[in-house]
Short mmCIF file of N, CA and C in Angstrom, two decimals:
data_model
loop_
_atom_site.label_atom_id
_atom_site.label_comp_id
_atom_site.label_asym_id
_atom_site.label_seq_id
_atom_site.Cartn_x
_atom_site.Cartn_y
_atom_site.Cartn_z
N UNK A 1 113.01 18.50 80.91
CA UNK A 1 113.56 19.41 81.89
C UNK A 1 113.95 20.74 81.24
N UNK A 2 114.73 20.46 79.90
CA UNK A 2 114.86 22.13 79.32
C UNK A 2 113.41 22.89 79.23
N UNK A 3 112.25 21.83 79.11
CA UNK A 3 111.06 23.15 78.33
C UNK A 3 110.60 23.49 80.43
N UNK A 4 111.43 22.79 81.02
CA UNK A 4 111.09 23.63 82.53
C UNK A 4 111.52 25.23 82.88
N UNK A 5 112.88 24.31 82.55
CA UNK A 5 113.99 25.29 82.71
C UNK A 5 113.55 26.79 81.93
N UNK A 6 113.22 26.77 80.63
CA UNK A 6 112.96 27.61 79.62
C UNK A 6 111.54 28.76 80.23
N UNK A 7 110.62 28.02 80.96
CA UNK A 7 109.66 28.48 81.35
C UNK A 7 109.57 29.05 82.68
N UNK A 8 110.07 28.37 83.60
CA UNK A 8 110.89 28.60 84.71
C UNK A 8 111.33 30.13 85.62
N UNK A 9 112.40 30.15 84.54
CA UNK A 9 113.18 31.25 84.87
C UNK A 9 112.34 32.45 83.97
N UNK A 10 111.98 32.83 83.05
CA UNK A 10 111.22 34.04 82.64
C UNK A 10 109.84 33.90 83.72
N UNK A 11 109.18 32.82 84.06
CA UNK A 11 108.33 33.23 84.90
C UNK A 11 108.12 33.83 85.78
N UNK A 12 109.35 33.45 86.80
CA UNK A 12 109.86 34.08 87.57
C UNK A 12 110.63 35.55 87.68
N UNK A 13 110.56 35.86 86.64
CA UNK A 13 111.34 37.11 86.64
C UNK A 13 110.28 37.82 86.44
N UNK A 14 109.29 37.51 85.69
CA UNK A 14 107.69 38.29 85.24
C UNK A 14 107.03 38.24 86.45
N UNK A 15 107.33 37.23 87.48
CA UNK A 15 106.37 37.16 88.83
C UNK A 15 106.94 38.35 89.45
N UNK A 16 108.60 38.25 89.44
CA UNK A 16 109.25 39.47 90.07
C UNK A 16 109.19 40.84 89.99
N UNK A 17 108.68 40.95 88.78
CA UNK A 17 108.62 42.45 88.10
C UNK A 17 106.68 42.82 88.76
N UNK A 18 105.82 41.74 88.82
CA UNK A 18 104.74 42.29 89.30
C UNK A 18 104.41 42.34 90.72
N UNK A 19 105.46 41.56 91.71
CA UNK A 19 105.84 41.57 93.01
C UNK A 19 106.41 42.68 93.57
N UNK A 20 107.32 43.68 92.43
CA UNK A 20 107.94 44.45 92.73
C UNK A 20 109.03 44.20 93.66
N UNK A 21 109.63 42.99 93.02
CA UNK A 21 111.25 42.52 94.01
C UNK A 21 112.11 42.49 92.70
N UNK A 22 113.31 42.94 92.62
CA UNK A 22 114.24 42.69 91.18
C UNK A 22 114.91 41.39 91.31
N UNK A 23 114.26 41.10 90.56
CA UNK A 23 114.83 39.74 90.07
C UNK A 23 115.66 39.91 88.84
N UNK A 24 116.73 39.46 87.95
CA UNK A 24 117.47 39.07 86.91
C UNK A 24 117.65 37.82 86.29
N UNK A 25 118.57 38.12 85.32
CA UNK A 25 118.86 36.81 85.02
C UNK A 25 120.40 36.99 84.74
N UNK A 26 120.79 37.65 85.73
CA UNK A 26 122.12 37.89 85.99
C UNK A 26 122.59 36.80 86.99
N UNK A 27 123.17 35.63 86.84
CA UNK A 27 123.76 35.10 88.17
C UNK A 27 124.66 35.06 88.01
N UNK A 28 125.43 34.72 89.20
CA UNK A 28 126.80 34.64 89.79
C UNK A 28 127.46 33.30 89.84
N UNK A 29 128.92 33.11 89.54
CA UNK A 29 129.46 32.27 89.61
C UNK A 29 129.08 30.88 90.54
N UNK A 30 128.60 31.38 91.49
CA UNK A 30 128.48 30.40 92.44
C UNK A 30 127.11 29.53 92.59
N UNK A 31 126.08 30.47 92.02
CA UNK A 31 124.85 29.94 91.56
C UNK A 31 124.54 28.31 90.12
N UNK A 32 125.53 29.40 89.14
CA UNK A 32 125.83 28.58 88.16
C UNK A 32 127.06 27.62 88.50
N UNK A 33 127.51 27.27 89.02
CA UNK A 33 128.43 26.23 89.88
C UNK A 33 127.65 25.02 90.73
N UNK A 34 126.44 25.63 91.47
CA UNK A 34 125.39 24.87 92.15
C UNK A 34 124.77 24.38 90.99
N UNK A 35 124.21 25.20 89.85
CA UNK A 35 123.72 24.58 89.11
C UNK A 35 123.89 23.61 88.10
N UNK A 36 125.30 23.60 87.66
CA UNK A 36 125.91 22.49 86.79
C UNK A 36 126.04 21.64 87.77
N UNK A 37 126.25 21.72 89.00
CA UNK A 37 126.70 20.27 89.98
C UNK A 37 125.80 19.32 90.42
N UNK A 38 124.03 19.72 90.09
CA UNK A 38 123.32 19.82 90.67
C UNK A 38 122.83 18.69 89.68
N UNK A 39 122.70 19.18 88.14
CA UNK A 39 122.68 18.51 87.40
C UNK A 39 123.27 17.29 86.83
N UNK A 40 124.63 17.67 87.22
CA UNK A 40 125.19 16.30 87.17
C UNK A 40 125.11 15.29 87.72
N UNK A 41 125.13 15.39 89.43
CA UNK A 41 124.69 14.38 90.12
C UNK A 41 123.11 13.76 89.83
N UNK A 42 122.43 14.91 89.61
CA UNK A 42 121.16 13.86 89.43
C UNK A 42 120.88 12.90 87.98
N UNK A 43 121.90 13.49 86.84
CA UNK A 43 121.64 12.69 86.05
C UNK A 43 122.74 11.42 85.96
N UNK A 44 123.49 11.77 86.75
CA UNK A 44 124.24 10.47 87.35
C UNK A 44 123.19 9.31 88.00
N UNK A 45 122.75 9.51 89.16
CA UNK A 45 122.02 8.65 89.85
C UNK A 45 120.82 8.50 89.12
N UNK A 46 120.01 9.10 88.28
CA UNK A 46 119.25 8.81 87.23
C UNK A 46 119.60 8.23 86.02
N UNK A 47 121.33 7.53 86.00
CA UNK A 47 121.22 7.41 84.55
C UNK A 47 121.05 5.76 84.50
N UNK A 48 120.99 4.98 85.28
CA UNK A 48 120.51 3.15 85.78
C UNK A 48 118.67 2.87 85.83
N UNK A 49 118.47 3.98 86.05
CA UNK A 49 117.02 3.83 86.54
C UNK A 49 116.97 3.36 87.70
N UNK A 50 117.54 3.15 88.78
CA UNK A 50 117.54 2.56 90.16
C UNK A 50 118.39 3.44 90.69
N UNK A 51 117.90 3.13 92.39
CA UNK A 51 119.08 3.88 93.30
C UNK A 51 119.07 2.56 94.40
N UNK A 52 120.24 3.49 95.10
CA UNK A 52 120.45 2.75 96.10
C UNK A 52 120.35 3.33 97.61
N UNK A 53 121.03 3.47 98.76
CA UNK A 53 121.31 4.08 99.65
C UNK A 53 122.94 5.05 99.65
N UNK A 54 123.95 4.59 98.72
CA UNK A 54 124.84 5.71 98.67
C UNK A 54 124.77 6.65 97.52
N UNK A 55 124.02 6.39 96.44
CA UNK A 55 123.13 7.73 96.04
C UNK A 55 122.39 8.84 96.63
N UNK A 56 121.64 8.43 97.63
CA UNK A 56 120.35 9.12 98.74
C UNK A 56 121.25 9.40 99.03
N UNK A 57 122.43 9.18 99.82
CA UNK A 57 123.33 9.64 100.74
C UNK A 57 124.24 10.66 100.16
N UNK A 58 124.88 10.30 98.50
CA UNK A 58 125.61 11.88 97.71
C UNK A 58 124.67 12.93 97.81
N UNK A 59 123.20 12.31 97.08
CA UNK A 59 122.35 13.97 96.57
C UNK A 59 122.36 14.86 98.28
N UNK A 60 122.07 14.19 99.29
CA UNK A 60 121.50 14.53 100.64
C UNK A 60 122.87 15.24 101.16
N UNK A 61 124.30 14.93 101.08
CA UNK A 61 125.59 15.47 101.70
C UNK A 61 125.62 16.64 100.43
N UNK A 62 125.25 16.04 99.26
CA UNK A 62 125.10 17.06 98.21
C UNK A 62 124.56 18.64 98.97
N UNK A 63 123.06 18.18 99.01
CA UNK A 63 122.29 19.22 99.55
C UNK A 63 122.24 19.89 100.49
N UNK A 64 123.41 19.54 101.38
CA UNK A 64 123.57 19.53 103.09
C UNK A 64 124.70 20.81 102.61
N UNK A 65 126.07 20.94 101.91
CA UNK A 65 126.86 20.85 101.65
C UNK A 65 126.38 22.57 101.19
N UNK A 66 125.83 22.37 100.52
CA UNK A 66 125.28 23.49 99.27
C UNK A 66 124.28 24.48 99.87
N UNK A 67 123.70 24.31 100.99
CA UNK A 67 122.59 25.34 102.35
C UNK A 67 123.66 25.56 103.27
N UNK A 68 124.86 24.66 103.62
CA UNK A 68 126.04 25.10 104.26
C UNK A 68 126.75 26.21 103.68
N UNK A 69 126.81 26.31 103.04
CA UNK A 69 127.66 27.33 101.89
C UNK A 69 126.90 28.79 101.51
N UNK A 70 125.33 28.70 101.17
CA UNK A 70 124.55 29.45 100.69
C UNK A 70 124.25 30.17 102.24
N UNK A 71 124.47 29.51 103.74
CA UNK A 71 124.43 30.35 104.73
C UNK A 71 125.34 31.56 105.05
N UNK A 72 126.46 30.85 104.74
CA UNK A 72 127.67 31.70 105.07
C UNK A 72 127.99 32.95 104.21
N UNK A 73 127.57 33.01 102.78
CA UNK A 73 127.83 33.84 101.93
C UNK A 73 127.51 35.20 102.16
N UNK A 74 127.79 35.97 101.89
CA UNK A 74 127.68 37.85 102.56
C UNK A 74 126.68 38.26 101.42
N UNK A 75 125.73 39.16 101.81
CA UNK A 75 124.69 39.73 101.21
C UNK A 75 125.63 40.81 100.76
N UNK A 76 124.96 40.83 99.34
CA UNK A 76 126.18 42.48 98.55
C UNK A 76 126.20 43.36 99.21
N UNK A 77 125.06 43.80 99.69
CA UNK A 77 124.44 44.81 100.42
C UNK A 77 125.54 45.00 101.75
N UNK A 78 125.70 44.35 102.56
CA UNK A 78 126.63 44.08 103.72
C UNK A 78 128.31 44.11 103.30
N UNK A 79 128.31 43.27 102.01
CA UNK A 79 129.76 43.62 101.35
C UNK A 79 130.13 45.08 100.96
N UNK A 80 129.20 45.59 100.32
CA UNK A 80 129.22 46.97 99.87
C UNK A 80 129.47 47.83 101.05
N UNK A 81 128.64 48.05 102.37
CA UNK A 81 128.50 48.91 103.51
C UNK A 81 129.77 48.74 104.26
N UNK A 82 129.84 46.99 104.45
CA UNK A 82 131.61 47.20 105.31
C UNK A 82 132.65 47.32 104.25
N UNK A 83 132.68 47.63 103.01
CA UNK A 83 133.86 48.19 102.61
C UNK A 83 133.70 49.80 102.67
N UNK A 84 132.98 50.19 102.45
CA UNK A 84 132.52 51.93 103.18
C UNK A 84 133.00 51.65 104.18
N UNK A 85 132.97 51.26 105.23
CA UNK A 85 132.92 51.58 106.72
C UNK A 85 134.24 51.69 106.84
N UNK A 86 135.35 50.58 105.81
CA UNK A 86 136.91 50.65 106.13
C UNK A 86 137.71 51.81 105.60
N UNK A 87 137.01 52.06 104.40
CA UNK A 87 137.42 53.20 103.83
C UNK A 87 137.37 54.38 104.26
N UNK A 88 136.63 54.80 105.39
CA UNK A 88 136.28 55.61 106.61
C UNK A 88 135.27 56.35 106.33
N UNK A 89 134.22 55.81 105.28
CA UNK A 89 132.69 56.54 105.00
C UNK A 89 131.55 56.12 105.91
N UNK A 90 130.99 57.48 106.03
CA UNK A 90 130.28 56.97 106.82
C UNK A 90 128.83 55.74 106.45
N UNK A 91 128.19 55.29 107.49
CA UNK A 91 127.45 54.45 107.17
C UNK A 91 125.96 55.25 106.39
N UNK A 92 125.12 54.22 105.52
CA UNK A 92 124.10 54.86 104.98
C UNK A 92 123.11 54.90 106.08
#
């Protein structure tokens, strides 16, 4: 999984740069929060070699939990504009 990981993320940033979308490898607290949690649980339920049905059921409330969260979050872009807007600037 590291030589994924390792390959992974520069790929993607090289796909990004010829897509012409900015990509980084700057993330945010909350990304890397998903991502250590993400890991843990699965090498939890991977560490028996078997599952059961309240495994399926953590990773899945897991995953439910974590698209719940990633909906609600404010685009910078939108954070940035309504704090202009309070400050009494006008909009771009």
């Amino acid at each position: 999984s590291t030589q994924i990981a390792l390959f992974v993320v520069p790929f993607s940033v090289i796909v990004g740069w010829i897509c012409d979308v900015p990509m980084s490898l700057d993330f945010n607290a909350f990304d890397a929060t998903v991502m250590l949690l993400s890991v843990f649980l699965a090498s939890n339920v991977l560490q028996d070699g078997s599952s059961n049905w309240l495994e399926g059921a953590m990773l899945m409330a897991t995953y439910v939990l974590i698209a719940i969260i990633c909906w609600f979050i404010p685009e910078e872009q939108e954070v940035a504009l309504s704090g202009m807007h309070h400050r009494g600037h006008k909009e771009l």
